[in-house]
Tab-separated table of C-alpha atoms and ligand atoms in Angstrom:
chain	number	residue	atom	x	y	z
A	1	UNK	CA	-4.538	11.709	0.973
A	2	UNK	CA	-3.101	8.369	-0.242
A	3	UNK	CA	-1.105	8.905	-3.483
A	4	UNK	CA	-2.370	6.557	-6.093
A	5	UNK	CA	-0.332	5.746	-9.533
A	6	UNK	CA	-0.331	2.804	-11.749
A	7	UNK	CA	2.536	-0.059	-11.058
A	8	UNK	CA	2.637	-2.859	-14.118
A	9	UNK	CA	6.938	-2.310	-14.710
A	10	UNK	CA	7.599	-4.771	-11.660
A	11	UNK	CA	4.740	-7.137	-11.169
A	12	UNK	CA	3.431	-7.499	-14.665
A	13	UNK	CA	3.130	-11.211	-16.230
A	14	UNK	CA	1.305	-12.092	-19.549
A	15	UNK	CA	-1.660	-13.564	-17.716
A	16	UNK	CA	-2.098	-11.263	-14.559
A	17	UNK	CA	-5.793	-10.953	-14.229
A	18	UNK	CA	-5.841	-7.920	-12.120
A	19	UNK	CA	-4.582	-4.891	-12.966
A	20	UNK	CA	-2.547	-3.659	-10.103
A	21	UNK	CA	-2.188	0.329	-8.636
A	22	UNK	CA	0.178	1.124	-6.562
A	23	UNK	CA	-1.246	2.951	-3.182
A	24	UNK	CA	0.433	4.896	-0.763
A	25	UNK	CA	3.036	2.503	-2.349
A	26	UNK	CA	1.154	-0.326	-1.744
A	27	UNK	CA	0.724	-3.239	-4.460
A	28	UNK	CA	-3.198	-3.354	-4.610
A	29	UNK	CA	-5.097	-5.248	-7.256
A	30	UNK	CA	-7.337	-2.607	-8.184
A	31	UNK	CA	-8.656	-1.966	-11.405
A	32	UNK	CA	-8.554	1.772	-11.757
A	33	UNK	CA	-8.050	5.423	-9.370
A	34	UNK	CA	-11.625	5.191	-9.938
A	35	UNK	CA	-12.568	2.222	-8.342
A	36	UNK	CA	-9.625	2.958	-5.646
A	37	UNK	CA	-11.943	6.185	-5.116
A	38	UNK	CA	-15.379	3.821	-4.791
A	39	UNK	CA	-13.002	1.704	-2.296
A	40	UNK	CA	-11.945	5.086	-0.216
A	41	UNK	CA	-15.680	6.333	-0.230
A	42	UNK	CA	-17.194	2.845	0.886
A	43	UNK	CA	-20.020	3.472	2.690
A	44	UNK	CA	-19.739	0.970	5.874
A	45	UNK	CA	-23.059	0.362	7.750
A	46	UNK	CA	-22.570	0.135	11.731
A	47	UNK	CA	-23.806	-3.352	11.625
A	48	UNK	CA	-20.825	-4.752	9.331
A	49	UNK	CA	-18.276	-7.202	10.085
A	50	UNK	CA	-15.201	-7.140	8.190
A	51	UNK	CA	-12.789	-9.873	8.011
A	52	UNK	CA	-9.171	-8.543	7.234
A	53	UNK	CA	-6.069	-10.550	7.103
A	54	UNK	CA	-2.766	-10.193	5.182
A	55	UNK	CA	-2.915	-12.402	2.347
A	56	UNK	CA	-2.715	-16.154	3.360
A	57	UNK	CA	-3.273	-16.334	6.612
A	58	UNK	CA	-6.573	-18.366	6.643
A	59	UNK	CA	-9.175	-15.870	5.338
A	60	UNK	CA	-11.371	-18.713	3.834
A	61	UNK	CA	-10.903	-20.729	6.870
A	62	UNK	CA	-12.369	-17.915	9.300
A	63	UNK	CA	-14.953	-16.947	6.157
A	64	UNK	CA	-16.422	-21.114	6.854
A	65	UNK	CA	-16.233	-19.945	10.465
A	66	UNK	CA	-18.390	-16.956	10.486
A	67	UNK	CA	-20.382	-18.524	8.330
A	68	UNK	CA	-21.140	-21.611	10.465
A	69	UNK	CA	-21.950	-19.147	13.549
A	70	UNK	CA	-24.477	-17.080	11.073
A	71	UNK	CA	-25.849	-20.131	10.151
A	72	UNK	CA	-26.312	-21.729	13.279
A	73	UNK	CA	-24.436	-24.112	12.561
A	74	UNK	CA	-26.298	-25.646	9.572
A	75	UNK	CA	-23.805	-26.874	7.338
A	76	UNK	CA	-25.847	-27.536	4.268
A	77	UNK	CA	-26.966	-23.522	4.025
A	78	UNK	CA	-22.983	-23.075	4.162
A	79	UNK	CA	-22.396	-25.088	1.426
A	80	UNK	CA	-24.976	-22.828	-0.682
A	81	UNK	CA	-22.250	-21.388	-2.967
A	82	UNK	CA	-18.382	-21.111	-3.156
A	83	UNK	CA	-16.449	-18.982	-0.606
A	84	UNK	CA	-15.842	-15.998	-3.435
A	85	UNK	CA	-19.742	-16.140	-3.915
A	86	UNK	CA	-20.747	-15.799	-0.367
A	87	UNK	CA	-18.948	-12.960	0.857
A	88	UNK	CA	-17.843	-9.850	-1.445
A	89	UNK	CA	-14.010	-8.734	-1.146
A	90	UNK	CA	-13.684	-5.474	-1.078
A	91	UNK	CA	-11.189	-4.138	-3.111
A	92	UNK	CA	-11.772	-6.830	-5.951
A	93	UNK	CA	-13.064	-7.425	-9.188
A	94	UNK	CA	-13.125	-10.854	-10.267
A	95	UNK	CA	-12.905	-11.536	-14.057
A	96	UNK	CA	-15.686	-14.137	-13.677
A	97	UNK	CA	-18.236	-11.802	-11.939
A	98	UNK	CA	-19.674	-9.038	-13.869
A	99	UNK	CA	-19.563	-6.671	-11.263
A	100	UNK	CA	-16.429	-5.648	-8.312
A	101	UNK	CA	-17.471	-7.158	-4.853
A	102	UNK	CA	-18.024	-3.819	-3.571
A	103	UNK	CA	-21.210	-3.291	-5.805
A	104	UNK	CA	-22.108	-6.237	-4.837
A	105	UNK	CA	-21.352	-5.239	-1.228
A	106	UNK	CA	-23.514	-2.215	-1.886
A	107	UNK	CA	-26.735	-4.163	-2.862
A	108	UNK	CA	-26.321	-6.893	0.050
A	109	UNK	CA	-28.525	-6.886	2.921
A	110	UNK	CA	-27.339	-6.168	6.250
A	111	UNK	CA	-25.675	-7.525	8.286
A	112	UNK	CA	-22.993	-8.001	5.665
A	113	UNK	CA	-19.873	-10.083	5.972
A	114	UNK	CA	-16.849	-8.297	4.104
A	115	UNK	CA	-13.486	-9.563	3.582
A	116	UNK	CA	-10.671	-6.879	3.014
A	117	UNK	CA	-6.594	-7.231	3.047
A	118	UNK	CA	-6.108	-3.295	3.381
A	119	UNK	CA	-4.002	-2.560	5.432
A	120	UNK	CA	-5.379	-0.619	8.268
A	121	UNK	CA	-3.873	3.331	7.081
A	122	UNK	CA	-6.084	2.378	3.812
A	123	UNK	CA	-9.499	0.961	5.173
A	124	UNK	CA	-12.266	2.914	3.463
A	125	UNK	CA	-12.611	5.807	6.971
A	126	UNK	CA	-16.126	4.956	7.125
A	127	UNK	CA	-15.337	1.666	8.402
A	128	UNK	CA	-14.000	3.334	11.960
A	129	UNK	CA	-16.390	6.137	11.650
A	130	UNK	CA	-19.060	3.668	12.122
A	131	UNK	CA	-17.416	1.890	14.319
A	132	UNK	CA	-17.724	-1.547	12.619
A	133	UNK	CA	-16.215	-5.049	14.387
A	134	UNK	CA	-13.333	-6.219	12.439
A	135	UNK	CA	-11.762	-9.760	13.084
A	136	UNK	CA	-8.196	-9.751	12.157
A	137	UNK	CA	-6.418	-13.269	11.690
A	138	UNK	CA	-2.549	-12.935	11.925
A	139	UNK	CA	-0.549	-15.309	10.663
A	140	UNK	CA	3.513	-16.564	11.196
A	141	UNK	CA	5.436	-14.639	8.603
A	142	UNK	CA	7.340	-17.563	7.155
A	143	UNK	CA	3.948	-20.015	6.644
A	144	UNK	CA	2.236	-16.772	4.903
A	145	UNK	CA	5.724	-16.626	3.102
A	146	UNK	CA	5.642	-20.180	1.507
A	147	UNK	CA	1.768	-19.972	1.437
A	148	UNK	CA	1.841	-16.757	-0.986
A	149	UNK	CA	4.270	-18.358	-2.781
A	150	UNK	CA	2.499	-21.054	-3.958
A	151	UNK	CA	-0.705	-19.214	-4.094
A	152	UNK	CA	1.159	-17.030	-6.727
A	153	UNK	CA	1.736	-20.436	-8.669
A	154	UNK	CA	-1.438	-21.504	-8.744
A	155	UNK	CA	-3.730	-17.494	-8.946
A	156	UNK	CA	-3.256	-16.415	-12.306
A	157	UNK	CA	-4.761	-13.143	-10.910
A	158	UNK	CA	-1.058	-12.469	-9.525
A	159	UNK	CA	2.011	-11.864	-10.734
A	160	UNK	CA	4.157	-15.064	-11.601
A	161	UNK	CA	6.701	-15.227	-8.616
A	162	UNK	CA	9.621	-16.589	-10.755
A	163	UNK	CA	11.308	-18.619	-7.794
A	164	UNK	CA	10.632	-19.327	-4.603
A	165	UNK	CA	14.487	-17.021	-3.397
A	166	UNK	CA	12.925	-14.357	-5.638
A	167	UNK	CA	9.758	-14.182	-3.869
A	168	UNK	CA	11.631	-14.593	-0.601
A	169	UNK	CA	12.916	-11.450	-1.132
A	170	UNK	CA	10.230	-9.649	-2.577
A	171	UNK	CA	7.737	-10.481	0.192
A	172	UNK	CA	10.606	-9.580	3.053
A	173	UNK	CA	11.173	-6.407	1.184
A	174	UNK	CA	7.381	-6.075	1.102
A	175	UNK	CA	7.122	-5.422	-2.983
A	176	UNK	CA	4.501	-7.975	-2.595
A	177	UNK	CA	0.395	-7.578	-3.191
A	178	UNK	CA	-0.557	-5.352	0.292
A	179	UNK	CA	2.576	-4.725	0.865
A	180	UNK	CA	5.037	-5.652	3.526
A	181	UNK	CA	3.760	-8.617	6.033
A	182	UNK	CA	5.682	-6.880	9.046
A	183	UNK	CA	3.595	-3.139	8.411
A	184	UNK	CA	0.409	-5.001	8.144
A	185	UNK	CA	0.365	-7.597	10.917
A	186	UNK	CA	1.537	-4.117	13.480
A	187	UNK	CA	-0.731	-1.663	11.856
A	188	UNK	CA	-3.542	-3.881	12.887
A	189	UNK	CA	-2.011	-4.712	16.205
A	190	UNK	CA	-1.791	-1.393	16.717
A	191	UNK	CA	-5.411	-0.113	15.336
A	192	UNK	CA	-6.884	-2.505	18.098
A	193	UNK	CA	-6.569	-0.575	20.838
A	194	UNK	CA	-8.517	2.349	19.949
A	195	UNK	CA	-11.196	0.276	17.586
A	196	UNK	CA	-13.713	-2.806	17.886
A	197	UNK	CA	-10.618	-5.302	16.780
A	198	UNK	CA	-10.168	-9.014	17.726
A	199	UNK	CA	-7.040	-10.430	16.922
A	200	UNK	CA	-7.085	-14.136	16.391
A	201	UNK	CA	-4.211	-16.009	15.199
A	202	UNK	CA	-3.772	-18.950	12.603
A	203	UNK	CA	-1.842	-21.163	14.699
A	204	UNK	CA	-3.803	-20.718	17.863
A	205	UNK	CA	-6.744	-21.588	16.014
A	206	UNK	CA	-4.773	-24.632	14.732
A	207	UNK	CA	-3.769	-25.655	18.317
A	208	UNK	CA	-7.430	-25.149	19.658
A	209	UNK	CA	-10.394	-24.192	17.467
A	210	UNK	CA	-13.024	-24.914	19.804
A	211	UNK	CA	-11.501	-22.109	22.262
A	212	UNK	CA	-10.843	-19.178	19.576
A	213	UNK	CA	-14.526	-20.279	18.108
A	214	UNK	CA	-15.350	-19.254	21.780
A	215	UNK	CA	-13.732	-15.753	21.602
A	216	UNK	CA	-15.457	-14.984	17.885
A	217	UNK	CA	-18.640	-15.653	19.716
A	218	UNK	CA	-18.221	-13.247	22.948
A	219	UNK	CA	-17.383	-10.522	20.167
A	220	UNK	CA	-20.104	-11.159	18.015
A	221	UNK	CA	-22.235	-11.421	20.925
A	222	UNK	CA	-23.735	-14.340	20.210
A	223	UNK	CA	-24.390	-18.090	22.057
A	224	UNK	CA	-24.583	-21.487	20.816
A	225	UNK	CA	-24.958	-24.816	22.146
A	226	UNK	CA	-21.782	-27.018	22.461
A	227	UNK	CA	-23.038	-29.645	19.968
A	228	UNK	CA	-23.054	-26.718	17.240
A	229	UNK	CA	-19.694	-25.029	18.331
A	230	UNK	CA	-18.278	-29.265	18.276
A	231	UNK	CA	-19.872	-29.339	14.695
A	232	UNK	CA	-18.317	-26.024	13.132
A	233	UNK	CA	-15.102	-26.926	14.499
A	234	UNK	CA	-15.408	-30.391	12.611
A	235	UNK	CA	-16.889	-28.725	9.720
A	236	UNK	CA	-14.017	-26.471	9.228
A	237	UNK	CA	-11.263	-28.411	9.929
A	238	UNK	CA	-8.593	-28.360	7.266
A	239	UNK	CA	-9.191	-32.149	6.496
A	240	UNK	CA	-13.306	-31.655	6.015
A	241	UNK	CA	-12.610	-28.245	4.295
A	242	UNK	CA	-10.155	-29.805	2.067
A	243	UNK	CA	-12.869	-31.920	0.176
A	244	UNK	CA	-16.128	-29.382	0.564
A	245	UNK	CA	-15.440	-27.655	-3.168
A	246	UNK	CA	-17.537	-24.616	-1.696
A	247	UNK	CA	-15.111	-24.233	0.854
A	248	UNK	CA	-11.709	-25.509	-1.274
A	249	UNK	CA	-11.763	-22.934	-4.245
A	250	UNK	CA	-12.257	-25.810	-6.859
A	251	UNK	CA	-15.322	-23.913	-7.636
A	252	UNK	CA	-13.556	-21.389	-8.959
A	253	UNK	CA	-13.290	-21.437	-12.543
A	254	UNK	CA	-9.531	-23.334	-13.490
A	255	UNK	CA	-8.156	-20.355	-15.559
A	256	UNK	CA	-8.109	-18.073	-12.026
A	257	UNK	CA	-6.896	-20.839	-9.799
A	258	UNK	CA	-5.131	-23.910	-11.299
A	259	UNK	CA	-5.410	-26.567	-8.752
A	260	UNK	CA	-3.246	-28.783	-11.284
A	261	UNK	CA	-0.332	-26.529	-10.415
A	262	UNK	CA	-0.918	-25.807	-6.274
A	263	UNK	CA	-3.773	-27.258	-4.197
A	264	UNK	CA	-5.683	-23.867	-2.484
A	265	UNK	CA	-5.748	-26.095	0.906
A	266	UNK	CA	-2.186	-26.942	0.455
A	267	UNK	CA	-0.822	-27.895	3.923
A	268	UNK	CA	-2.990	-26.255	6.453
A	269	UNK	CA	0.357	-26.656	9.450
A	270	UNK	CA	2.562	-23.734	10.724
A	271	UNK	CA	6.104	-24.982	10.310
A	272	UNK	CA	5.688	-26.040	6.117
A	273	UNK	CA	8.363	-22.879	5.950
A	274	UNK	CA	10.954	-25.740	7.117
A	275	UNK	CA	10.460	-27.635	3.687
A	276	UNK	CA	11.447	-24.369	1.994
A	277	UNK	CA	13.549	-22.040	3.742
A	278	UNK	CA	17.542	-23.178	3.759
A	279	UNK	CA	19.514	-22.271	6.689
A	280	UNK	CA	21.282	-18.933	5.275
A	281	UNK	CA	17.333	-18.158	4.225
A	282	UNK	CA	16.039	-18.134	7.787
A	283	UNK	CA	19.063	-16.958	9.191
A	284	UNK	CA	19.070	-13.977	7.319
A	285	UNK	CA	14.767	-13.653	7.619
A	286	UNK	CA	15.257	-13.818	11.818
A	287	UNK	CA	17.865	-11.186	11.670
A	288	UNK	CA	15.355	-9.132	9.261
A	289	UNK	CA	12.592	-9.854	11.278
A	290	UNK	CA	13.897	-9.045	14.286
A	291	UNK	CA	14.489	-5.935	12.950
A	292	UNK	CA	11.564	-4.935	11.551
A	293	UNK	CA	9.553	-6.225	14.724
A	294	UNK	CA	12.233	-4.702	17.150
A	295	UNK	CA	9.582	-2.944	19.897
A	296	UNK	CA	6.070	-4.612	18.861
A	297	UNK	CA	4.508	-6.776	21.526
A	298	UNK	CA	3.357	-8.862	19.047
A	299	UNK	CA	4.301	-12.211	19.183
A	300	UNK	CA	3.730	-15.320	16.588
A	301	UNK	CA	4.817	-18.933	16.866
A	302	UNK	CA	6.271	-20.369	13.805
A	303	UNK	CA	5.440	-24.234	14.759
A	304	UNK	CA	3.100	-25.929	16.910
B	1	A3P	P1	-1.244	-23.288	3.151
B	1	A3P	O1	-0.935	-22.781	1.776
B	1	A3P	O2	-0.099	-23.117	4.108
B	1	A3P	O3	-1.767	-24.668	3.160
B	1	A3P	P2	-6.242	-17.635	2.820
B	1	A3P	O4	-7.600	-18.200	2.929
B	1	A3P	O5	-6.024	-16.437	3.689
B	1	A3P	O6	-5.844	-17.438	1.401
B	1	A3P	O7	-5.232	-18.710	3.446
B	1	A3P	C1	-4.980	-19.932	2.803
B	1	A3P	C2	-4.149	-20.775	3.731
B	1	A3P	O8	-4.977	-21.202	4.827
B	1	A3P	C3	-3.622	-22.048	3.062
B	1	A3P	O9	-2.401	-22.363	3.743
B	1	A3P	C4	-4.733	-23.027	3.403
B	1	A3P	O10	-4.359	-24.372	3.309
B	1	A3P	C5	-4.996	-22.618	4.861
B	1	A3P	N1	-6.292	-23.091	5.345
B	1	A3P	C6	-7.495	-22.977	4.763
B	1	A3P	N2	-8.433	-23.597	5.485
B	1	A3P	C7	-7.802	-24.121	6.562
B	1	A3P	C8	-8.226	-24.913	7.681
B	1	A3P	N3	-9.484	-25.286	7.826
B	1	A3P	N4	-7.294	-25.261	8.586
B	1	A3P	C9	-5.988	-24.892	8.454
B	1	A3P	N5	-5.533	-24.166	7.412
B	1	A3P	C10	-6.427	-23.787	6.480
């Protein structure tokens, strides 16, 4: 039974939008037990996909994806509504909606698309029971790093992360929103070989999208012609995505995300950790992560 207890004493700022319970000692920005309790019970249907990544490592980018291959391709039905709109995250209630995504989840149609950054020891048990596909993006731990970092700038949803060699710490130490990078990025790894997992990373979709596009159609089970798999790779390229304000977060109303302070497409490249990390920094992260990924045969580049 995951022990549940409220957490404001170390993450708190004036303007935090979320109220945030600590799980299984796990940072999660959940409004109440109660709706941690709705989250626990979700009822999955067999025919749900869920997207889960660790915060930062190109959710929005594989939301445009999935969305291109559900929409064959037709980029003006993707460009319907804003990425928050489309596709409900599940643990989540946004102070512009009226409702959290999950009621939301529990009125959609099927098949639904859900986003999630659980961590896999809290996914709602209904999700394996069902045995639901679940694409998992991974991303390098220093890019998510800098990439939380400035998404904490920017999200007044989150806790204001002081400095970047505060945050540093925090996020290796994992007293970060869902928790530590390293427990989430194995726990997945790990939950792949006995569930209906595929593991994608950021920066091999970076170096070629066309070919992971290829691998998130074999597991969805689906074909498309090469002029529509050429046209959602253009469509969701970091440069297109950039200026498509349902795909760019500028939709979202400027007292959640302030694009004055941080851009939500910032840099879009593994290796922007270089512009922030000193050299005692990532000496002293390689020696931690070494550490903390000592035996996992998981392995992540950090520039391409
Ligand atoms: P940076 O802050 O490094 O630029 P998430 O959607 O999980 O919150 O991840 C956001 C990160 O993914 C941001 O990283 C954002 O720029 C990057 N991203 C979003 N769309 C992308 C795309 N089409 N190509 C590459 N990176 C993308």
């Amino acid at each position: 039974m995951a022990k549940v207890e409220k957490n404001f004493s170390t993450m708190e700022r004036s303007s935090t939008l979320f109220n945030i319970l600590e799980v299984d000692g796990i940072p999660l920005p959940v409004l109440s037990k109660e709706m941690w309790n709705k989250i626990s019970n979700f009822q999955a249907r067999p025919d749900d996909l869920f997207l889960v990544t660790y915060p930062k490592s190109g959710t929005t980018w594989m939301q445009e994806i999935l969305d291109m291959i559900k929409n064959d391709g037709d980029v003006e039905k993707c460009k319907r509504v804003n990425t928050l709109e489309r596709y409900p995250f599940l643990e989540v209630k946004f102070p512009h909606k009226e409702k959290p995504d999950l009621e939301i989840a529990l009125e959609m149609s099927s098949p639904r698309l859900i986003k999630t950054h659980l961590p896999s020891h809290l996914i709602p048990p209904s999700i394996w029971k069902e045995n639901c596909k679940i694409i998992y993006v991974a991303r390098n731990a220093k890019d998510c790093l800098v990439s939380f970092y400035h998404f904490h700038r920017m999200a007044s949803l989150l806790p204001d992360p002081q400095n970047f060699e505060e945050f540093y710490e925090k996020f290796m130490s994992g007293k970060v929103l869902f928790g530590s990078w390293f427990d989430h990025v194995k726990g997945w790894w790990a939950a792949k070989d006995t569930h209906q997992i595929l593991y994608l990373f950021y920066e091999d979709i970076k170096k070629n999208p066309k070919h992971e596009i290829h691998k998130v159609l074999e597991f969805l089970e689906k074909t498309l012609s090469d002029d529509i798999i050429n046209r959602i790779v253009h469509h969701t390229s970091f440069d297109v995505m950039k200026y498509n304000p349902m795909a760019n977060q500028t939709a979202v109303p400027s007292y959640i995300l302030n694009h004055s302070i941080s851009k939500f497409m910032r840099k879009g490249m593994p290796g922007d950790w270089k512009n922030h990390f000193t050299v005692t920094m990532n000496e002293n992260f390689d020696k931690y992560y070494e550490k903390r990924m000592t035996g996992a045969t998981l392995t992540f580049c950090t520039e391409i």
